[in-house]
PDB file of C-alpha atoms in Angstrom:
ATOM      1  CA  MET A  25      -4.138 -14.736  -8.127  1.00 47.00           C
ATOM      2  CA  ASN A  26      -5.519 -13.306  -4.863  1.00 53.00           C
ATOM      3  CA  THR A  27      -2.892 -11.878  -2.715  1.00 64.00           C
ATOM      4  CA  THR A  28      -3.353 -10.164   0.657  1.00 70.00           C
ATOM      5  CA  GLN A  29      -1.019  -7.781   2.241  1.00 75.00           C
ATOM      6  CA  PRO A  30      -1.537  -8.234   6.147  1.00 74.00           C
ATOM      7  CA  ASN A  31       1.486  -5.979   7.036  1.00 81.00           C
ATOM      8  CA  ASN A  32       0.448  -3.089   4.741  1.00 82.00           C
ATOM      9  CA  PRO A  33      -2.046  -0.703   6.552  1.00 85.00           C
ATOM     10  CA  LEU A  34      -2.585   1.263   3.360  1.00 86.00           C
ATOM     11  CA  HIS A  35      -3.668  -1.805   1.248  1.00 85.00           C
ATOM     12  CA  GLY A  36      -7.090  -1.118  -0.099  1.00 87.00           C
ATOM     13  CA  VAL A  37      -7.381   2.323   1.280  1.00 90.00           C
ATOM     14  CA  LYS A  38      -8.025   4.996  -1.359  1.00 94.00           C
ATOM     15  CA  LEU A  39      -6.143   8.319  -1.472  1.00 95.00           C
ATOM     16  CA  VAL A  40      -9.488  10.235  -1.402  1.00 96.00           C
ATOM     17  CA  ASP A  41     -10.465   8.410   1.817  1.00 95.00           C
ATOM     18  CA  ILE A  42      -7.087   9.087   3.456  1.00 96.00           C
ATOM     19  CA  LEU A  43      -7.311  12.900   2.479  1.00 96.00           C
ATOM     20  CA  GLU A  44     -10.721  13.190   3.640  1.00 96.00           C
ATOM     21  CA  GLN A  45     -10.124  11.491   7.003  1.00 96.00           C
ATOM     22  CA  LEU A  46      -7.013  13.794   7.468  1.00 96.00           C
ATOM     23  CA  VAL A  47      -9.178  16.838   6.807  1.00 96.00           C
ATOM     24  CA  ALA A  48     -11.833  15.725   9.252  1.00 96.00           C
ATOM     25  CA  THR A  49      -9.359  15.097  11.967  1.00 95.00           C
ATOM     26  CA  TYR A  50      -6.915  17.971  11.484  1.00 95.00           C
ATOM     27  CA  GLY A  51      -8.729  20.509   9.313  1.00 95.00           C
ATOM     28  CA  TRP A  52      -7.012  22.317   6.399  1.00 95.00           C
ATOM     29  CA  GLU A  53      -5.063  24.781   8.440  1.00 94.00           C
ATOM     30  CA  GLU A  54      -3.479  22.195  10.822  1.00 95.00           C
ATOM     31  CA  LEU A  55      -2.916  19.818   8.009  1.00 95.00           C
ATOM     32  CA  SER A  56      -0.968  22.640   6.150  1.00 94.00           C
ATOM     33  CA  PHE A  57       1.162  22.952   9.494  1.00 95.00           C
ATOM     34  CA  TYR A  58       2.002  19.354   9.225  1.00 95.00           C
ATOM     35  CA  ILE A  59       2.587  19.063   5.537  1.00 94.00           C
ATOM     36  CA  ASN A  60       3.580  22.609   4.058  1.00 93.00           C
ATOM     37  CA  ILE A  61       2.452  22.221   0.355  1.00 94.00           C
ATOM     38  CA  ARG A  62       0.569  24.833  -1.506  1.00 93.00           C
ATOM     39  CA  CYS A  63      -2.474  22.643  -2.212  1.00 93.00           C
ATOM     40  CA  PHE A  64      -3.152  22.778   1.703  1.00 93.00           C
ATOM     41  CA  THR A  65      -2.256  26.256   2.150  1.00 93.00           C
ATOM     42  CA  HIS A  66      -3.778  28.337  -0.717  1.00 93.00           C
ATOM     43  CA  ASP A  67      -7.493  27.787  -1.352  1.00 92.00           C
ATOM     44  CA  PRO A  68      -7.653  23.970  -0.417  1.00 94.00           C
ATOM     45  CA  SER A  69     -10.044  21.549  -1.740  1.00 95.00           C
ATOM     46  CA  ILE A  70     -10.212  17.798  -1.965  1.00 95.00           C
ATOM     47  CA  LYS A  71     -10.247  17.783  -5.634  1.00 95.00           C
ATOM     48  CA  SER A  72      -7.355  20.089  -6.292  1.00 94.00           C
ATOM     49  CA  SER A  73      -5.337  18.288  -3.559  1.00 96.00           C
ATOM     50  CA  LEU A  74      -5.961  14.926  -4.907  1.00 96.00           C
ATOM     51  CA  LYS A  75      -4.743  16.120  -8.453  1.00 96.00           C
ATOM     52  CA  PHE A  76      -1.530  17.322  -6.976  1.00 96.00           C
ATOM     53  CA  LEU A  77      -0.910  14.302  -4.768  1.00 96.00           C
ATOM     54  CA  ARG A  78      -1.626  11.883  -7.680  1.00 95.00           C
ATOM     55  CA  ARG A  79       1.140  13.652  -9.817  1.00 96.00           C
ATOM     56  CA  THR A  80       3.635  14.206  -6.926  1.00 96.00           C
ATOM     57  CA  PRO A  81       4.983  11.074  -5.251  1.00 96.00           C
ATOM     58  CA  TRP A  82       6.930  12.869  -2.422  1.00 96.00           C
ATOM     59  CA  ALA A  83       3.912  14.922  -1.437  1.00 96.00           C
ATOM     60  CA  ARG A  84       1.800  11.723  -1.453  1.00 95.00           C
ATOM     61  CA  SER A  85       4.346   9.856   0.546  1.00 96.00           C
ATOM     62  CA  LYS A  86       4.104  12.637   3.450  1.00 96.00           C
ATOM     63  CA  VAL A  87       0.448  12.396   3.432  1.00 96.00           C
ATOM     64  CA  GLU A  88       0.462   8.734   3.623  1.00 95.00           C
ATOM     65  CA  SER A  89       2.944   8.902   6.542  1.00 95.00           C
ATOM     66  CA  LEU A  90       0.841  11.333   8.316  1.00 96.00           C
ATOM     67  CA  TYR A  91      -2.187   9.096   7.797  1.00 96.00           C
ATOM     68  CA  LEU A  92      -0.322   6.155   9.366  1.00 94.00           C
ATOM     69  CA  LYS A  93       0.639   8.215  12.378  1.00 94.00           C
ATOM     70  CA  MET A  94      -2.820   9.250  12.854  1.00 93.00           C
ATOM     71  CA  ILE A  95      -4.427   5.831  12.721  1.00 90.00           C
ATOM     72  CA  GLN A  96      -1.764   4.510  15.193  1.00 88.00           C
ATOM     73  CA  GLU A  97      -2.837   6.991  17.900  1.00 78.00           C
TER      74      GLU A  97
END
């Protein structure tokens, strides 16, 4: 069964790609301003942030929302 999701801009985009693009665009400091979570404010890294975001749905949702705003600009 091959289904596509033409109305879902997050379909097929990996969390690591989202996070790397946000860090490249905003940097850790500005990213922590937009989303105030500890993994962005204290000794941030892609690895530790991914671990936290995969376990925490509300934080992942905020990251995905910021990503959607960024790609719409």
